[in-house]
mmCIF file of C-alpha atoms and ligand atoms in Angstrom:
data_model
loop_
_atom_site.group_PDB
_atom_site.id
_atom_site.type_symbol
_atom_site.label_atom_id
_atom_site.label_comp_id
_atom_site.label_asym_id
_atom_site.label_seq_id
_atom_site.Cartn_x
_atom_site.Cartn_y
_atom_site.Cartn_z
ATOM 1 C CA MET A 849 -2.236 -15.287 0.819
ATOM 2 C CA ASP A 850 -1.578 -18.833 1.827
ATOM 3 C CA LYS A 851 -4.733 -19.739 3.942
ATOM 4 C CA ALA A 852 -3.404 -22.860 5.575
ATOM 5 C CA LEU A 853 0.148 -21.363 6.475
ATOM 6 C CA THR A 854 -1.819 -18.038 7.870
ATOM 7 C CA GLN A 855 -4.042 -20.402 10.094
ATOM 8 C CA LYS A 856 -1.096 -21.994 11.598
ATOM 9 C CA ILE A 857 0.439 -18.622 12.249
ATOM 10 C CA ILE A 858 -2.864 -17.584 13.797
ATOM 11 C CA ASP A 859 -3.027 -20.598 15.933
ATOM 12 C CA ARG A 860 0.582 -20.292 17.065
ATOM 13 C CA LEU A 861 -0.108 -16.474 17.904
ATOM 14 C CA ALA A 862 -3.254 -17.452 19.845
ATOM 15 C CA SER A 863 -1.406 -20.034 22.021
ATOM 16 C CA ALA A 864 1.274 -17.747 23.176
ATOM 17 C CA GLN A 865 1.062 -16.205 26.791
ATOM 18 C CA HIS A 866 4.146 -13.960 26.762
ATOM 19 C CA PRO A 867 4.619 -13.321 23.251
ATOM 20 C CA VAL A 868 7.892 -11.081 22.191
ATOM 21 C CA LEU A 869 7.213 -8.832 19.335
ATOM 22 C CA LEU A 870 10.612 -7.670 17.409
ATOM 23 C CA ALA A 871 11.272 -5.418 14.315
ATOM 24 C CA HIS A 872 14.081 -4.261 12.372
ATOM 25 C CA ILE A 873 17.108 -1.916 13.363
ATOM 26 C CA ARG A 874 16.648 1.695 12.120
ATOM 27 C CA PRO A 875 12.864 1.151 12.371
ATOM 28 C CA ASP A 876 10.618 3.031 10.348
ATOM 29 C CA GLY A 877 6.682 3.701 10.342
ATOM 30 C CA ASP A 878 5.990 0.138 9.272
ATOM 31 C CA ALA A 879 8.235 -1.341 11.921
ATOM 32 C CA PHE A 880 6.758 0.414 14.792
ATOM 33 C CA GLY A 881 3.173 0.194 13.229
ATOM 34 C CA SER A 882 3.413 -3.508 12.813
ATOM 35 C CA VAL A 883 4.741 -4.218 16.220
ATOM 36 C CA LEU A 884 2.319 -1.892 18.053
ATOM 37 C CA GLY A 885 -0.604 -2.975 15.983
ATOM 38 C CA LEU A 886 0.024 -6.761 16.774
ATOM 39 C CA ALA A 887 0.606 -5.667 20.478
ATOM 40 C CA HIS A 888 -2.836 -4.115 20.675
ATOM 41 C CA ILE A 889 -4.610 -7.210 19.152
ATOM 42 C CA LEU A 890 -2.830 -9.479 21.572
ATOM 43 C CA LYS A 891 -3.663 -7.430 24.751
ATOM 44 C CA GLU A 892 -6.892 -7.222 23.544
ATOM 45 C CA ARG A 893 -7.163 -10.986 23.606
ATOM 46 C CA GLY A 894 -5.762 -10.982 27.216
ATOM 47 C CA GLN A 895 -2.144 -12.001 26.172
ATOM 48 C CA ASN A 896 0.994 -10.084 27.494
ATOM 49 C CA PRO A 897 2.919 -9.066 24.563
ATOM 50 C CA THR A 898 6.506 -7.326 24.928
ATOM 51 C CA CYS A 899 7.663 -5.133 22.200
ATOM 52 C CA TYR A 900 11.616 -4.655 21.612
ATOM 53 C CA ILE A 901 13.223 -2.730 18.771
ATOM 54 C CA GLU A 902 16.720 -1.509 18.976
ATOM 55 C CA GLY A 903 17.023 1.959 20.342
ATOM 56 C CA GLY A 904 13.326 2.053 21.612
ATOM 57 C CA MET A 905 10.738 4.282 20.300
ATOM 58 C CA ILE A 906 11.844 7.374 18.332
ATOM 59 C CA PRO A 907 10.054 11.083 18.678
ATOM 60 C CA MET A 908 8.552 10.880 15.207
ATOM 61 C CA TYR A 909 6.339 7.659 15.906
ATOM 62 C CA ARG A 910 5.630 8.578 19.495
ATOM 63 C CA PHE A 911 1.985 9.621 18.389
ATOM 64 C CA LEU A 912 1.067 5.944 17.656
ATOM 65 C CA PRO A 913 -1.236 4.743 20.425
ATOM 66 C CA GLY A 914 0.860 2.590 22.751
ATOM 67 C CA ALA A 915 4.149 3.925 21.850
ATOM 68 C CA ASP A 916 5.522 3.498 25.620
ATOM 69 C CA LEU A 917 5.345 -0.242 25.096
ATOM 70 C CA VAL A 918 8.061 -0.392 22.620
ATOM 71 C CA GLN A 919 11.290 -0.901 24.611
ATOM 72 C CA ASP A 920 15.107 -0.969 23.783
ATOM 73 C CA LEU A 921 16.473 -4.503 22.901
ATOM 74 C CA PRO A 922 17.397 -6.378 26.387
ATOM 75 C CA SER A 923 20.693 -8.563 26.513
ATOM 76 C CA GLN A 924 18.531 -11.314 27.650
ATOM 77 C CA LEU A 925 14.897 -12.258 27.019
ATOM 78 C CA PRO A 926 12.545 -12.811 30.290
ATOM 79 C CA GLU A 927 12.517 -16.612 30.805
ATOM 80 C CA LYS A 928 8.521 -16.758 30.580
ATOM 81 C CA SER A 929 9.015 -15.593 26.582
ATOM 82 C CA ASP A 930 6.933 -18.230 24.721
ATOM 83 C CA CYS A 931 6.942 -17.058 21.190
ATOM 84 C CA LEU A 932 9.151 -14.784 19.186
ATOM 85 C CA ILE A 933 7.616 -13.018 16.363
ATOM 86 C CA ALA A 934 9.727 -10.875 13.832
ATOM 87 C CA LEU A 935 7.970 -8.328 11.833
ATOM 88 C CA ASP A 936 8.971 -6.476 8.878
ATOM 89 C CA THR A 937 12.512 -7.626 8.888
ATOM 90 C CA SER A 938 14.144 -9.061 5.902
ATOM 91 C CA THR A 939 17.174 -10.756 7.631
ATOM 92 C CA ARG A 940 17.839 -12.360 10.895
ATOM 93 C CA GLU A 941 20.519 -9.943 11.607
ATOM 94 C CA ARG A 942 18.518 -6.795 10.949
ATOM 95 C CA LEU A 943 16.677 -7.662 14.372
ATOM 96 C CA GLY A 944 19.606 -6.315 15.944
ATOM 97 C CA GLN A 945 23.212 -7.326 17.248
ATOM 98 C CA LYS A 946 21.852 -8.126 20.700
ATOM 99 C CA THR A 947 19.253 -10.547 19.522
ATOM 100 C CA LEU A 948 21.905 -12.576 17.838
ATOM 101 C CA SER A 949 22.992 -13.978 21.220
ATOM 102 C CA TRP A 950 19.667 -15.136 22.491
ATOM 103 C CA PRO A 951 19.138 -18.860 22.490
ATOM 104 C CA GLN A 952 15.401 -18.806 21.879
ATOM 105 C CA PRO A 953 14.857 -19.413 17.946
ATOM 106 C CA ILE A 954 12.386 -16.989 15.959
ATOM 107 C CA ASP A 955 9.169 -18.678 16.088
ATOM 108 C CA ILE A 956 7.025 -16.570 13.447
ATOM 109 C CA VAL A 957 8.282 -14.404 10.715
ATOM 110 C CA ILE A 958 5.803 -12.036 9.191
ATOM 111 C CA ASP A 959 7.022 -9.721 6.271
ATOM 112 C CA HIS A 960 6.753 -8.385 2.795
ATOM 113 C CA HIS A 961 10.180 -8.286 1.682
ATOM 114 C CA ILE A 962 11.007 -10.337 -1.314
ATOM 115 C CA SER A 963 14.586 -10.981 -0.063
ATOM 116 C CA ASN A 964 13.355 -12.547 3.036
ATOM 117 C CA PRO A 965 14.957 -16.273 3.242
ATOM 118 C CA GLY A 966 12.667 -17.063 6.066
ATOM 119 C CA TYR A 967 14.456 -17.674 9.096
ATOM 120 C CA GLY A 968 11.470 -18.531 11.434
ATOM 121 C CA LYS A 969 9.748 -21.812 12.158
ATOM 122 C CA LEU A 970 6.776 -20.354 10.479
ATOM 123 C CA ASN A 971 7.235 -17.748 7.896
ATOM 124 C CA LEU A 972 4.647 -15.749 6.153
ATOM 125 C CA ILE A 973 6.345 -13.561 3.614
ATOM 126 C CA VAL A 974 3.881 -11.779 1.138
ATOM 127 C CA PRO A 975 5.752 -9.424 -1.328
ATOM 128 C CA GLU A 976 2.297 -8.657 -3.083
ATOM 129 C CA ILE A 977 1.482 -6.717 0.046
ATOM 130 C CA PRO A 978 3.436 -3.228 0.276
ATOM 131 C CA ALA A 979 3.625 -3.202 4.060
ATOM 132 C CA THR A 980 3.908 -5.564 6.832
ATOM 133 C CA GLY A 981 0.852 -3.665 8.241
ATOM 134 C CA GLY A 982 -1.171 -4.956 5.453
ATOM 135 C CA VAL A 983 0.030 -8.439 5.872
ATOM 136 C CA LEU A 984 -1.196 -8.297 9.620
ATOM 137 C CA PHE A 985 -4.515 -6.804 8.536
ATOM 138 C CA GLU A 986 -5.164 -9.844 6.277
ATOM 139 C CA ILE A 987 -4.087 -12.199 9.141
ATOM 140 C CA PHE A 988 -6.544 -10.377 11.750
ATOM 141 C CA GLN A 989 -9.300 -10.541 9.110
ATOM 142 C CA GLN A 990 -8.956 -14.341 8.664
ATOM 143 C CA ALA A 991 -8.747 -14.980 12.192
ATOM 144 C CA ALA A 992 -11.738 -12.673 12.844
ATOM 145 C CA TRP A 993 -9.889 -10.697 15.666
ATOM 146 C CA LYS A 994 -11.360 -7.580 16.218
ATOM 147 C CA ILE A 995 -9.237 -4.569 15.047
ATOM 148 C CA THR A 996 -9.364 -1.846 17.739
ATOM 149 C CA PRO A 997 -8.894 2.023 16.616
ATOM 150 C CA ALA A 998 -5.485 1.930 18.299
ATOM 151 C CA ALA A 999 -4.502 -1.096 16.198
ATOM 152 C CA ALA A 1000 -6.178 0.321 12.941
ATOM 153 C CA THR A 1001 -3.965 3.496 13.572
ATOM 154 C CA CYS A 1002 -0.855 1.579 13.934
ATOM 155 C CA LEU A 1003 -1.464 -0.761 10.787
ATOM 156 C CA TYR A 1004 -2.646 2.221 8.711
ATOM 157 C CA THR A 1005 0.681 3.936 9.745
ATOM 158 C CA GLY A 1006 2.551 0.980 8.228
ATOM 159 C CA LEU A 1007 0.600 1.101 5.056
ATOM 160 C CA THR A 1008 0.884 4.860 4.561
ATOM 161 C CA THR A 1009 4.722 5.071 5.227
ATOM 162 C CA ASP A 1010 5.821 2.064 3.273
ATOM 163 C CA THR A 1011 3.781 2.896 0.296
ATOM 164 C CA GLY A 1012 4.972 6.668 0.476
ATOM 165 C CA SER A 1013 1.426 7.812 1.092
ATOM 166 C CA PHE A 1014 0.006 5.267 -1.259
ATOM 167 C CA ARG A 1015 2.165 6.372 -4.261
ATOM 168 C CA TYR A 1016 4.646 3.662 -4.892
ATOM 169 C CA ARG A 1017 4.282 0.508 -7.029
ATOM 170 C CA GLY A 1018 2.558 -2.161 -5.055
ATOM 171 C CA THR A 1019 -0.163 0.131 -4.136
ATOM 172 C CA ASP A 1020 -3.286 -1.310 -5.576
ATOM 173 C CA ALA A 1021 -7.085 -1.866 -5.111
ATOM 174 C CA HIS A 1022 -6.456 -4.214 -2.516
ATOM 175 C CA THR A 1023 -3.878 -1.760 -0.511
ATOM 176 C CA LEU A 1024 -6.551 0.876 -0.762
ATOM 177 C CA HIS A 1025 -9.562 -1.385 0.428
ATOM 178 C CA ALA A 1026 -7.484 -2.442 3.333
ATOM 179 C CA ALA A 1027 -6.566 1.395 4.199
ATOM 180 C CA ALA A 1028 -10.300 2.348 3.827
ATOM 181 C CA THR A 1029 -11.296 -0.477 6.343
ATOM 182 C CA LEU A 1030 -8.933 0.761 8.797
ATOM 183 C CA VAL A 1031 -10.102 4.226 8.484
ATOM 184 C CA GLU A 1032 -13.682 2.696 9.028
ATOM 185 C CA LEU A 1033 -12.079 1.083 12.124
ATOM 186 C CA GLY A 1034 -10.776 4.374 13.498
ATOM 187 C CA ALA A 1035 -7.821 5.209 11.739
ATOM 188 C CA ASP A 1036 -7.568 8.943 11.183
ATOM 189 C CA PRO A 1037 -5.981 9.498 7.638
ATOM 190 C CA SER A 1038 -5.154 13.362 7.900
ATOM 191 C CA GLU A 1039 -3.897 13.262 11.532
ATOM 192 C CA ILE A 1040 -1.792 10.222 10.611
ATOM 193 C CA ALA A 1041 -0.379 12.106 7.594
ATOM 194 C CA LYS A 1042 0.086 15.299 9.616
ATOM 195 C CA GLN A 1043 2.427 13.281 12.051
ATOM 196 C CA CYS A 1044 4.241 11.468 9.452
ATOM 197 C CA TYR A 1045 4.639 14.116 6.739
ATOM 198 C CA LEU A 1046 3.976 17.480 8.304
ATOM 199 C CA SER A 1047 6.055 17.247 11.451
ATOM 200 C CA ILE A 1048 9.537 17.433 10.170
ATOM 201 C CA THR A 1049 11.845 18.746 13.266
ATOM 202 C CA HIS A 1050 14.133 21.508 12.634
ATOM 203 C CA GLU A 1051 17.133 19.689 12.956
ATOM 204 C CA ARG A 1052 15.655 16.986 10.318
ATOM 205 C CA HIS A 1053 15.178 19.907 7.960
ATOM 206 C CA ALA A 1054 18.535 21.103 8.757
ATOM 207 C CA LEU A 1055 20.042 17.693 7.808
ATOM 208 C CA ARG A 1056 17.718 17.722 4.477
ATOM 209 C CA ARG A 1057 19.369 20.869 3.510
ATOM 210 C CA LEU A 1058 22.869 19.573 3.670
ATOM 211 C CA VAL A 1059 22.119 16.462 2.136
ATOM 212 C CA SER A 1060 20.279 18.233 -0.814
ATOM 213 C CA ASP A 1061 23.401 20.277 -1.350
ATOM 214 C CA THR A 1062 25.397 17.044 -2.114
ATOM 215 C CA ILE A 1063 23.294 15.969 -5.135
ATOM 216 C CA SER A 1064 24.957 14.460 -8.232
ATOM 217 C CA ILE A 1065 22.978 13.700 -11.311
ATOM 218 C CA LYS A 1066 24.467 10.959 -13.761
ATOM 219 C CA ASP A 1067 23.576 8.336 -16.346
ATOM 220 C CA ASN A 1068 22.084 10.986 -18.698
ATOM 221 C CA LYS A 1069 19.946 12.276 -15.857
ATOM 222 C CA LYS A 1070 18.382 8.943 -15.098
ATOM 223 C CA SER A 1071 20.034 8.392 -11.903
ATOM 224 C CA ALA A 1072 20.831 10.642 -9.113
ATOM 225 C CA PHE A 1073 22.549 10.404 -5.728
ATOM 226 C CA LEU A 1074 22.849 12.080 -2.402
ATOM 227 C CA THR A 1075 25.675 11.938 0.252
ATOM 228 C CA ILE A 1076 25.424 12.032 3.926
ATOM 229 C CA LEU A 1077 28.965 12.821 5.876
ATOM 230 C CA PRO A 1078 29.433 12.190 9.613
ATOM 231 C CA ASP A 1079 29.693 15.754 10.451
ATOM 232 C CA PHE A 1080 26.255 16.616 8.847
ATOM 233 C CA TYR A 1081 24.699 15.142 12.250
ATOM 234 C CA LYS A 1082 26.788 17.680 14.148
ATOM 235 C CA LYS A 1083 26.211 20.641 11.758
ATOM 236 C CA SER A 1084 22.074 19.980 12.167
ATOM 237 C CA GLY A 1085 21.659 18.437 15.528
ATOM 238 C CA ALA A 1086 19.772 15.575 13.664
ATOM 239 C CA LYS A 1087 19.986 11.955 14.657
ATOM 240 C CA SER A 1088 20.445 8.879 12.115
ATOM 241 C CA GLU A 1089 16.740 8.292 12.342
ATOM 242 C CA ASP A 1090 16.369 11.675 10.683
ATOM 243 C CA THR A 1091 17.484 10.105 7.221
ATOM 244 C CA GLU A 1092 14.041 8.550 6.685
ATOM 245 C CA GLY A 1093 12.561 10.210 3.470
ATOM 246 C CA ILE A 1094 15.537 12.007 2.533
ATOM 247 C CA ILE A 1095 16.128 9.853 -0.481
ATOM 248 C CA GLU A 1096 12.806 11.137 -1.903
ATOM 249 C CA ASP A 1097 14.418 14.518 -2.742
ATOM 250 C CA VAL A 1098 16.363 13.149 -5.460
ATOM 251 C CA PHE A 1099 13.667 10.336 -6.393
ATOM 252 C CA SER A 1100 11.376 12.625 -7.171
ATOM 253 C CA ILE A 1101 13.249 14.639 -10.155
ATOM 254 C CA GLN A 1102 11.313 14.086 -13.426
ATOM 255 C CA GLY A 1103 13.272 11.261 -15.504
ATOM 256 C CA VAL A 1104 15.507 9.849 -12.607
ATOM 257 C CA GLU A 1105 14.802 6.210 -12.762
ATOM 258 C CA VAL A 1106 17.072 5.395 -9.600
ATOM 259 C CA GLY A 1107 18.010 7.320 -6.571
ATOM 260 C CA SER A 1108 20.474 6.645 -4.121
ATOM 261 C CA LEU A 1109 21.663 7.788 -0.938
ATOM 262 C CA PHE A 1110 25.396 6.943 0.495
ATOM 263 C CA GLU A 1111 25.682 7.575 4.180
ATOM 264 C CA PHE A 1112 29.478 7.672 5.270
ATOM 265 C CA MET A 1113 29.764 6.161 8.744
ATOM 266 C CA PRO A 1114 32.266 7.433 11.292
ATOM 267 C CA ASP A 1115 33.538 3.754 11.707
ATOM 268 C CA GLY A 1116 34.271 3.565 7.792
ATOM 269 C CA GLY A 1117 31.353 1.796 7.043
ATOM 270 C CA LEU A 1118 28.811 2.880 4.267
ATOM 271 C CA ARG A 1119 24.985 2.501 4.280
ATOM 272 C CA VAL A 1120 23.222 2.500 1.157
ATOM 273 C CA SER A 1121 19.456 3.294 0.175
ATOM 274 C CA LEU A 1122 18.362 2.649 -3.323
ATOM 275 C CA ARG A 1123 14.891 3.709 -4.999
ATOM 276 C CA SER A 1124 13.707 2.640 -8.313
ATOM 277 C CA LYS A 1125 10.494 4.098 -10.363
ATOM 278 C CA GLY A 1126 10.260 0.693 -11.984
ATOM 279 C CA LYS A 1127 12.563 0.105 -14.713
ATOM 280 C CA VAL A 1128 15.430 -1.216 -12.714
ATOM 281 C CA ASP A 1129 15.141 -3.924 -9.799
ATOM 282 C CA VAL A 1130 17.150 -2.382 -6.969
ATOM 283 C CA ASN A 1131 16.721 -5.429 -4.959
ATOM 284 C CA SER A 1132 18.831 -7.507 -7.268
ATOM 285 C CA ILE A 1133 21.342 -4.897 -7.296
ATOM 286 C CA ALA A 1134 21.429 -4.661 -3.471
ATOM 287 C CA SER A 1135 21.496 -8.605 -3.240
ATOM 288 C CA SER A 1136 24.490 -8.865 -5.398
ATOM 289 C CA PHE A 1137 26.308 -6.920 -2.637
ATOM 290 C CA GLY A 1138 24.704 -8.579 0.141
ATOM 291 C CA GLY A 1139 21.826 -6.298 0.831
ATOM 292 C CA GLY A 1140 18.141 -6.805 0.104
ATOM 293 C CA GLY A 1141 14.682 -5.212 0.273
ATOM 294 C CA HIS A 1142 12.149 -4.850 -2.664
ATOM 295 C CA LYS A 1143 12.285 -4.301 -6.435
ATOM 296 C CA ALA A 1144 11.727 -0.749 -5.955
ATOM 297 C CA ALA A 1145 13.428 0.389 -2.603
ATOM 298 C CA ALA A 1146 16.361 -1.906 -1.222
ATOM 299 C CA GLY A 1147 19.508 -1.146 0.918
ATOM 300 C CA ILE A 1148 22.969 -2.322 1.553
ATOM 301 C CA ARG A 1149 25.506 -2.049 4.475
ATOM 302 C CA PHE A 1150 29.306 -2.083 3.890
ATOM 303 C CA ALA A 1151 31.301 -2.489 7.087
ATOM 304 C CA LYS A 1152 34.389 -0.774 5.300
ATOM 305 C CA ASP A 1153 35.962 0.551 2.068
ATOM 306 C CA ALA A 1154 33.163 3.203 1.887
ATOM 307 C CA GLU A 1155 34.375 5.058 -1.135
ATOM 308 C CA LYS A 1156 35.190 1.735 -3.295
ATOM 309 C CA ASN A 1157 31.922 0.333 -2.503
ATOM 310 C CA ARG A 1158 29.984 3.359 -3.562
ATOM 311 C CA ASP A 1159 31.729 3.487 -6.741
ATOM 312 C CA LEU A 1160 30.755 -0.250 -7.453
ATOM 313 C CA VAL A 1161 27.253 0.364 -6.670
ATOM 314 C CA LEU A 1162 27.070 3.234 -8.743
ATOM 315 C CA THR A 1163 28.676 1.158 -11.649
ATOM 316 C CA ALA A 1164 26.038 -1.383 -10.996
ATOM 317 C CA ILE A 1165 23.288 1.083 -11.324
ATOM 318 C CA THR A 1166 24.746 2.576 -14.605
ATOM 319 C CA GLN A 1167 25.008 -0.880 -16.008
ATOM 320 C CA ALA A 1168 21.346 -1.486 -14.856
ATOM 321 C CA LEU A 1169 20.134 1.373 -16.589
ATOM 322 C CA SER A 1170 22.079 0.786 -19.778
ATOM 323 C CA LYS A 1171 20.163 -2.635 -20.166
ATOM 324 C CA PRO A 1172 17.532 -2.130 -22.807
HETATM 325 P P1 5GP B 1630 15.783 2.091 3.211
HETATM 326 O O1 5GP B 1630 16.615 2.575 2.197
HETATM 327 O O2 5GP B 1630 14.547 2.727 3.783
HETATM 328 O O3 5GP B 1630 16.667 2.094 4.669
HETATM 329 O O4 5GP B 1630 15.396 0.715 3.036
HETATM 330 C C1 5GP B 1630 14.870 0.339 1.931
HETATM 331 C C2 5GP B 1630 14.354 -1.170 1.900
HETATM 332 O O5 5GP B 1630 15.486 -2.096 1.979
HETATM 333 C C3 5GP B 1630 13.785 -1.450 3.168
HETATM 334 O O6 5GP B 1630 12.541 -2.410 2.938
HETATM 335 C C4 5GP B 1630 14.796 -2.269 3.999
HETATM 336 O O7 5GP B 1630 14.071 -3.436 4.774
HETATM 337 C C5 5GP B 1630 15.666 -2.834 2.911
HETATM 338 N N1 5GP B 1630 16.999 -2.763 3.410
HETATM 339 C C6 5GP B 1630 17.755 -1.520 3.737
HETATM 340 N N2 5GP B 1630 18.880 -1.881 4.238
HETATM 341 C C7 5GP B 1630 19.048 -3.080 3.997
HETATM 342 C C8 5GP B 1630 20.394 -3.948 4.309
HETATM 343 O O8 5GP B 1630 21.388 -3.763 4.655
HETATM 344 N N3 5GP B 1630 19.991 -5.294 3.982
HETATM 345 C C9 5GP B 1630 19.018 -5.929 3.580
HETATM 346 N N4 5GP B 1630 18.737 -7.340 3.402
HETATM 347 N N5 5GP B 1630 17.808 -5.163 3.381
HETATM 348 C C10 5GP B 1630 17.807 -3.793 3.546
HETATM 349 MN MN1 MN B 1631 7.838 -2.478 5.801
#
């Protein structure tokens, strides 16, 4: 990690009285964990952070210490806001529609998405670290800021969820050392695992069953895809946030190199999730359609022509798999 740049970010963070912490739409464990992890540290230092994420907190991550600090995006920021920090968010747009009309620029971007163009005044983007929670951990270590048990729990949650429980590529000795240190500082691995992986709601489970039934296997059994139709939510009682992790069902099949999930939106749009076991770079597929993410996990959003775009993405996957 770039020490000089990290120091600039530490200095800027330290000087803010009313920092505003932001993360991406459709937030996951790393989005909530990063925002709350940083909020705990800044509060401990006597600063007054505010946390905004589109839609506010979701039930699954309510176990995180300080969960009530997360608020839905306001149309305008409080005037006293003196430093905007975007966490875990690969593009400016993914901070949420409402943020686009805010006049204040983004001061600091802290992220691990390789596709992040760096839309802040200071940008620390570290693709070698598999979660933004891990990037924050390094920043706090360099700053010698005390990591409280609450902050450790939040950062650990980011690490475990973004690495698929320390299974994905990108999990290395460094990741595990960071996780071990966070456990020493007060994160409880089995309690966090219980909350993140063993507490699926009945509605989420019902949605999973509907989606599992749509499986289609192709490309000589090297790829598989799932489909979510708009009426699945009504049938299951689940919400859009309940799709997190569903793609793992196809991706876990032996020999399947690329897994994809196509969600047909009620407005005619299409949301795509892509996962790769390593042979195919799904970030480059997603980027060619205007999306992004990482080599092993990426996404795209199309505003219209859902079926046509799904077919184009499936063709791109076939082509990528046929390369020697
Ligand atoms: P997921 O499939 O879990 O929604 O997203 C996988 C990864 O791709 C995440 O790291 C996420 O930030 C990124 N991603 C998902 N959708 C989009 C998108 O529409 N645009 C960009 N740039 N990245 C995305
Ligand atoms: Mn992340």
